[in-house]
CSV table of C-alpha atoms in Angstrom, one decimal:
chain,number,residue,atom,x,y,z
A,1,UNK,CA,109.9,216.3,184.5
A,2,UNK,CA,113.6,215.9,183.9
A,3,UNK,CA,116.8,215.6,181.7
A,4,UNK,CA,117.0,218.9,179.8
A,5,UNK,CA,117.6,222.5,179.9
A,6,UNK,CA,113.8,222.8,178.5
A,7,UNK,CA,112.4,223.3,181.6
A,8,UNK,CA,109.4,224.9,182.3
A,9,UNK,CA,109.7,227.8,185.2
A,10,UNK,CA,107.2,226.5,188.0
A,11,UNK,CA,107.4,229.7,190.4
A,12,UNK,CA,104.5,231.0,189.2
A,13,UNK,CA,103.1,233.5,191.7
A,14,UNK,CA,99.9,232.8,193.6
A,15,UNK,CA,96.8,235.2,193.2
A,16,UNK,CA,95.4,236.8,196.4
A,17,UNK,CA,91.8,237.9,197.2
A,18,UNK,CA,91.8,240.5,195.1
A,19,UNK,CA,92.6,239.1,191.8
A,20,UNK,CA,89.9,236.6,193.2
A,21,UNK,CA,87.2,239.0,193.7
A,22,UNK,CA,88.1,240.8,190.2
A,23,UNK,CA,87.7,237.3,188.7
A,24,UNK,CA,84.3,236.7,190.3
A,25,UNK,CA,83.1,240.3,189.0
A,26,UNK,CA,84.3,239.5,185.6
A,27,UNK,CA,82.3,236.2,185.4
A,28,UNK,CA,79.4,237.6,186.7
A,29,UNK,CA,79.3,240.3,184.0
A,30,UNK,CA,79.4,237.5,181.5
A,31,UNK,CA,83.3,237.8,180.8
A,32,UNK,CA,85.9,234.7,180.9
A,33,UNK,CA,88.5,233.9,183.2
A,34,UNK,CA,91.4,231.3,182.7
A,35,UNK,CA,91.6,229.1,186.1
A,36,UNK,CA,93.4,226.2,187.6
A,37,UNK,CA,92.0,223.1,188.7
A,38,UNK,CA,93.6,220.0,190.2
A,39,UNK,CA,93.5,218.9,186.3
A,40,UNK,CA,94.4,221.7,184.0
A,41,UNK,CA,93.6,225.3,183.2
A,42,UNK,CA,90.2,225.7,182.4
A,43,UNK,CA,88.2,228.5,180.7
A,44,UNK,CA,85.5,229.6,182.9
A,45,UNK,CA,82.2,231.5,182.3
A,46,UNK,CA,78.9,231.6,183.8
A,47,UNK,CA,77.3,228.2,182.4
A,48,UNK,CA,73.8,230.1,183.1
A,49,UNK,CA,74.7,233.1,180.6
A,50,UNK,CA,74.5,231.9,176.9
A,51,UNK,CA,76.3,234.9,175.5
A,52,UNK,CA,79.0,233.9,177.7
A,53,UNK,CA,79.0,230.6,176.6
A,54,UNK,CA,78.8,231.4,173.1
A,55,UNK,CA,82.2,233.2,173.7
A,56,UNK,CA,84.0,230.4,175.2
A,57,UNK,CA,83.3,228.2,172.0
A,58,UNK,CA,84.3,231.2,169.8
A,59,UNK,CA,87.4,231.7,171.9
A,60,UNK,CA,88.4,228.1,171.6
A,61,UNK,CA,87.5,227.3,168.2
A,62,UNK,CA,85.5,224.3,169.4
A,63,UNK,CA,82.9,222.7,167.9
A,64,UNK,CA,79.3,223.2,169.1
A,65,UNK,CA,78.3,219.6,169.4
A,66,UNK,CA,81.1,219.2,172.3
A,67,UNK,CA,79.4,219.6,175.7
A,68,UNK,CA,81.0,221.3,178.3
A,69,UNK,CA,81.9,220.6,182.1
A,70,UNK,CA,80.2,222.2,184.9
A,71,UNK,CA,82.1,223.1,188.1
A,72,UNK,CA,80.3,222.8,191.2
A,73,UNK,CA,81.2,224.0,194.7
A,74,UNK,CA,79.4,220.5,196.4
A,75,UNK,CA,76.8,217.5,195.8
A,76,UNK,CA,74.0,219.4,196.6
A,77,UNK,CA,74.9,222.5,194.4
A,78,UNK,CA,75.3,219.3,191.6
A,79,UNK,CA,71.5,218.1,192.4
A,80,UNK,CA,69.6,221.9,191.0
A,81,UNK,CA,71.4,220.8,187.9
A,82,UNK,CA,71.4,216.9,187.7
A,83,UNK,CA,69.6,213.9,188.6
A,84,UNK,CA,71.8,212.0,191.0
A,85,UNK,CA,70.8,208.7,191.6
A,86,UNK,CA,72.5,206.2,193.9
A,87,UNK,CA,75.3,205.4,192.3
A,88,UNK,CA,75.8,208.6,191.2
A,89,UNK,CA,76.1,209.4,194.9
A,90,UNK,CA,78.4,206.9,195.9
A,91,UNK,CA,80.9,208.0,193.3
A,92,UNK,CA,80.4,212.0,194.3
A,93,UNK,CA,80.8,211.3,197.7
A,94,UNK,CA,84.1,208.9,197.3
A,95,UNK,CA,85.8,211.1,194.5
A,96,UNK,CA,84.6,214.8,195.0
A,97,UNK,CA,86.2,217.3,195.5
A,98,UNK,CA,88.1,215.6,192.9
A,99,UNK,CA,89.1,214.8,189.1
A,100,UNK,CA,85.9,212.6,188.2
A,101,UNK,CA,83.2,213.9,186.2
A,102,UNK,CA,79.8,212.6,185.9
A,103,UNK,CA,76.9,212.7,183.2
A,104,UNK,CA,73.5,212.4,184.7
A,105,UNK,CA,70.1,213.5,183.1
A,106,UNK,CA,69.6,217.5,183.6
A,107,UNK,CA,67.1,218.2,186.1
A,108,UNK,CA,63.6,219.5,184.9
A,109,UNK,CA,64.5,223.1,185.8
A,110,UNK,CA,68.1,223.3,184.8
A,111,UNK,CA,69.1,226.7,184.5
A,112,UNK,CA,72.4,226.2,182.5
A,113,UNK,CA,72.3,227.5,178.9
A,114,UNK,CA,71.3,225.1,176.4
A,115,UNK,CA,74.8,225.2,174.5
A,116,UNK,CA,76.6,224.0,177.6
A,117,UNK,CA,74.9,220.4,176.9
A,118,UNK,CA,75.3,220.5,173.1
A,119,UNK,CA,71.4,220.0,173.2
A,120,UNK,CA,71.6,216.7,175.2
A,121,UNK,CA,69.5,216.3,177.9
A,122,UNK,CA,72.2,215.0,180.1
A,123,UNK,CA,74.8,217.4,181.7
A,124,UNK,CA,78.5,216.7,182.8
A,125,UNK,CA,79.2,217.6,186.3
A,126,UNK,CA,82.2,218.1,188.4
A,127,UNK,CA,83.3,219.0,191.8
A,128,UNK,CA,86.9,220.6,191.6
A,129,UNK,CA,89.3,219.9,194.5
A,130,UNK,CA,91.9,223.2,193.7
A,131,UNK,CA,91.3,225.4,196.6
A,132,UNK,CA,91.9,228.5,194.0
A,133,UNK,CA,88.9,227.1,191.9
A,134,UNK,CA,86.6,226.4,194.9
A,135,UNK,CA,87.5,229.7,196.2
A,136,UNK,CA,86.3,231.3,193.0
A,137,UNK,CA,82.9,229.5,193.2
A,138,UNK,CA,81.8,230.5,196.4
A,139,UNK,CA,83.2,233.6,195.9
A,140,UNK,CA,81.2,234.6,192.2
A,141,UNK,CA,78.0,232.1,193.4
A,142,UNK,CA,78.1,230.5,190.1
A,143,UNK,CA,77.9,227.2,188.5
A,144,UNK,CA,81.0,227.5,186.0
A,145,UNK,CA,81.3,225.8,182.7
A,146,UNK,CA,85.1,225.3,182.0
A,147,UNK,CA,87.1,223.9,179.4
A,148,UNK,CA,90.4,223.4,178.5
A,149,UNK,CA,92.0,227.0,178.0
A,150,UNK,CA,93.3,226.3,174.9
A,151,UNK,CA,92.2,226.4,171.4
A,152,UNK,CA,90.3,223.3,170.6
A,153,UNK,CA,92.1,219.9,169.8
A,154,UNK,CA,95.3,221.4,170.9
A,155,UNK,CA,97.4,220.3,173.8
A,156,UNK,CA,96.1,220.7,177.1
A,157,UNK,CA,97.6,223.8,179.3
A,158,UNK,CA,99.2,223.1,182.8
A,159,UNK,CA,100.5,226.5,183.5
A,160,UNK,CA,99.7,229.7,182.7
A,161,UNK,CA,102.0,230.3,179.9
A,162,UNK,CA,100.3,227.3,178.3
A,163,UNK,CA,96.9,229.3,178.1
A,164,UNK,CA,98.8,232.5,176.9
A,165,UNK,CA,100.7,230.4,174.1
A,166,UNK,CA,97.7,228.7,172.7
A,167,UNK,CA,95.0,231.4,173.1
A,168,UNK,CA,97.2,234.2,172.4
A,169,UNK,CA,95.1,237.7,171.6
A,170,UNK,CA,92.2,235.7,172.9
A,171,UNK,CA,93.9,235.3,176.2
A,172,UNK,CA,91.5,236.5,179.3
A,173,UNK,CA,92.3,236.9,182.7
A,174,UNK,CA,94.4,234.5,184.3
A,175,UNK,CA,94.3,233.4,187.9
A,176,UNK,CA,97.8,232.0,188.5
A,177,UNK,CA,97.7,228.7,190.9
A,178,UNK,CA,101.1,227.5,189.1
A,179,UNK,CA,101.4,224.2,187.5
A,180,UNK,CA,98.5,221.5,187.7
A,181,UNK,CA,99.1,218.6,190.0
A,182,UNK,CA,97.5,215.8,188.2
A,183,UNK,CA,98.2,216.8,184.7
A,184,UNK,CA,95.2,215.2,182.8
A,185,UNK,CA,91.9,215.9,182.3
A,186,UNK,CA,89.1,214.3,184.6
A,187,UNK,CA,87.8,210.6,184.6
A,188,UNK,CA,84.4,211.2,183.1
A,189,UNK,CA,81.5,208.6,183.8
A,190,UNK,CA,78.2,208.4,182.3
A,191,UNK,CA,75.4,207.1,184.7
A,192,UNK,CA,73.4,204.2,182.8
A,193,UNK,CA,70.7,203.9,185.4
A,194,UNK,CA,72.3,201.3,187.9
A,195,UNK,CA,75.4,200.9,185.6
A,196,UNK,CA,78.2,203.0,184.6
A,197,UNK,CA,80.2,203.9,181.5
A,198,UNK,CA,83.6,205.6,181.2
A,199,UNK,CA,83.7,207.8,178.7
A,200,UNK,CA,87.0,209.5,179.1
A,201,UNK,CA,90.0,207.8,181.2
A,202,UNK,CA,91.5,210.0,183.9
A,203,UNK,CA,93.3,210.1,187.0
A,204,UNK,CA,90.2,208.1,189.0
A,205,UNK,CA,91.2,205.0,187.5
A,206,UNK,CA,88.7,201.7,186.3
A,207,UNK,CA,90.1,199.6,189.2
A,208,UNK,CA,88.9,202.3,191.6
A,209,UNK,CA,85.9,203.3,190.2
A,210,UNK,CA,84.6,199.4,189.8
A,211,UNK,CA,86.1,198.8,193.6
A,212,UNK,CA,83.8,202.1,194.6
A,213,UNK,CA,80.8,200.9,192.6
A,214,UNK,CA,81.3,197.0,193.3
A,215,UNK,CA,80.6,196.4,189.4
A,216,UNK,CA,82.5,196.6,186.1
A,217,UNK,CA,81.8,199.5,183.6
A,218,UNK,CA,79.5,198.6,180.9
A,219,UNK,CA,80.7,199.1,177.2
A,220,UNK,CA,77.9,200.8,174.8
A,221,UNK,CA,79.6,202.4,172.2
A,222,UNK,CA,77.1,205.5,171.0
A,223,UNK,CA,77.6,207.6,167.8
A,224,UNK,CA,76.5,211.1,170.2
A,225,UNK,CA,79.7,213.0,171.7
A,226,UNK,CA,78.3,213.1,175.1
A,227,UNK,CA,81.3,214.3,177.1
A,228,UNK,CA,84.8,216.2,176.1
A,229,UNK,CA,87.6,214.2,174.9
A,230,UNK,CA,85.9,211.9,172.7
A,231,UNK,CA,87.0,213.5,169.5
A,232,UNK,CA,89.5,211.1,167.4
A,233,UNK,CA,92.1,214.1,167.2
A,234,UNK,CA,92.5,215.9,170.3
A,235,UNK,CA,95.4,217.2,173.1
A,236,UNK,CA,97.7,217.7,169.6
A,237,UNK,CA,100.6,219.1,169.2
A,238,UNK,CA,101.5,220.9,165.8
A,239,UNK,CA,104.0,218.4,164.7
A,240,UNK,CA,103.5,214.5,164.0
A,241,UNK,CA,103.9,212.3,167.0
A,242,UNK,CA,104.8,208.7,167.2
A,243,UNK,CA,104.0,206.2,170.0
A,244,UNK,CA,105.7,203.4,171.6
A,245,UNK,CA,109.6,205.0,170.4
A,246,UNK,CA,112.2,203.3,172.2
A,247,UNK,CA,114.6,204.5,169.8
A,248,UNK,CA,114.7,208.4,168.5
A,249,UNK,CA,114.8,208.8,164.9
A,250,UNK,CA,117.5,211.8,164.1
A,251,UNK,CA,114.6,214.5,163.7
A,252,UNK,CA,112.9,213.6,166.8
A,253,UNK,CA,112.3,215.1,170.2
A,254,UNK,CA,112.4,212.1,172.1
A,255,UNK,CA,109.9,212.2,175.1
A,256,UNK,CA,111.3,209.6,177.4
A,257,UNK,CA,109.8,207.4,180.5
A,258,UNK,CA,111.5,205.0,183.0
A,259,UNK,CA,114.8,203.2,181.8
A,260,UNK,CA,114.5,205.1,178.0
A,261,UNK,CA,115.9,208.6,178.9
A,262,UNK,CA,114.9,211.0,175.9
A,263,UNK,CA,115.6,214.7,175.3
A,264,UNK,CA,113.3,214.8,178.6
A,265,UNK,CA,111.5,212.2,180.8
A,266,UNK,CA,108.1,211.9,182.1
A,267,UNK,CA,109.5,210.3,184.8
A,268,UNK,CA,113.2,208.8,185.2
A,269,UNK,CA,111.3,206.4,188.2
A,270,UNK,CA,108.8,204.8,185.9
A,271,UNK,CA,106.3,206.4,188.1
A,272,UNK,CA,102.9,206.8,186.2
A,273,UNK,CA,101.2,209.4,188.3
A,274,UNK,CA,104.6,211.7,187.7
A,275,UNK,CA,104.0,211.0,184.2
A,276,UNK,CA,100.4,212.2,183.9
A,277,UNK,CA,101.1,215.3,186.0
A,278,UNK,CA,104.2,216.2,183.5
A,279,UNK,CA,102.5,214.7,180.3
A,280,UNK,CA,101.0,218.0,178.7
A,281,UNK,CA,104.1,220.3,179.9
A,282,UNK,CA,106.1,218.1,178.1
A,283,UNK,CA,104.2,218.1,174.6
A,284,UNK,CA,104.4,221.7,174.8
A,285,UNK,CA,108.2,221.8,175.3
A,286,UNK,CA,108.8,219.2,172.3
A,287,UNK,CA,106.2,221.1,170.3
A,288,UNK,CA,108.1,224.2,170.8
A,289,UNK,CA,111.4,222.8,169.5
A,290,UNK,CA,113.5,223.1,166.8
A,291,UNK,CA,112.7,219.4,166.1
A,292,UNK,CA,110.2,218.6,163.5
A,293,UNK,CA,108.8,215.5,165.0
A,294,UNK,CA,107.7,214.1,168.2
A,295,UNK,CA,108.4,210.5,169.3
A,296,UNK,CA,107.3,209.2,173.0
A,297,UNK,CA,108.4,206.2,175.1
A,298,UNK,CA,106.2,203.5,175.9
A,299,UNK,CA,103.8,203.6,178.7
A,300,UNK,CA,102.5,201.2,180.2
A,301,UNK,CA,98.4,200.6,180.0
A,302,UNK,CA,97.5,200.1,183.6
A,303,UNK,CA,96.2,202.0,185.8
A,304,UNK,CA,96.2,205.7,185.4
A,305,UNK,CA,98.5,204.8,182.0
A,306,UNK,CA,95.4,203.8,180.5
A,307,UNK,CA,94.5,207.7,180.8
A,308,UNK,CA,97.9,208.7,179.3
A,309,UNK,CA,98.0,206.5,176.6
A,310,UNK,CA,94.1,207.9,175.6
A,311,UNK,CA,95.6,211.1,175.4
A,312,UNK,CA,98.6,210.2,173.5
A,313,UNK,CA,97.0,207.8,170.9
A,314,UNK,CA,94.8,211.1,170.0
A,315,UNK,CA,97.6,213.6,170.5
A,316,UNK,CA,99.2,211.4,167.4
A,317,UNK,CA,96.0,211.4,165.4
A,318,UNK,CA,95.6,213.9,162.7
A,319,UNK,CA,92.2,215.8,162.1
């Protein structure tokens, strides 16, 4: 992120083996740990421990109809929790470990707490690529439910200080892995038999999914919330947000992109991946500034720009 003195310190220290062991013990005893993934920081708990899952919902202030993503170390581990058909396996083999979540039917003996799936017969599964998260999964031996480590509906955390700022006194132990690489949450795909539906756009684009699946996604608008990120108001700063702002108003904190400089820029060069990586960090900076409004330059709705605009449109909605 460039063009401002309001930068965020990126020199976060990495935790070592002892911290991972301590985090694993905390999780095994029913506690919570904030942990980095390649997308955003997650608030992790043992997915089979109903009390620990209830603590996630309490800490975040998250509505109980909003299901959680369960993080697993491998496809083999995922198959203990969900039924992966040929299409699900094809997508998993292509994009796992990575920022893709698959919503599939639960196995008959799925051990996760009922609150994880919000009472649904489907489960959202992801195999994360971040080495620290993978090491925690291996060390703990757990399947970890881990929504973003922030108050529900607020700006997602991509750095440890974002977790502390959002959760305040409720902040648990944080495994510090520095800033997250992708910077926006995973793409969520619901498997509909031999078809698939994109429930939430993310780093894995619609074009990439279509190429791998050999078909376009279906568009089934359901009434149920099946996965995170489907609420109309989400990822929201405390200040009003104005989108597609080529020029700022006097009281705007203007976030630029490409040729539009702004106070800070998501990417001076117009690089979409860089913009995605910087998005939530920029919103945190703008939200903590002395300007009462936030304005954001236009972002093209192509490739990962679809996911960026999805987050911005929800951020601009007030519940």
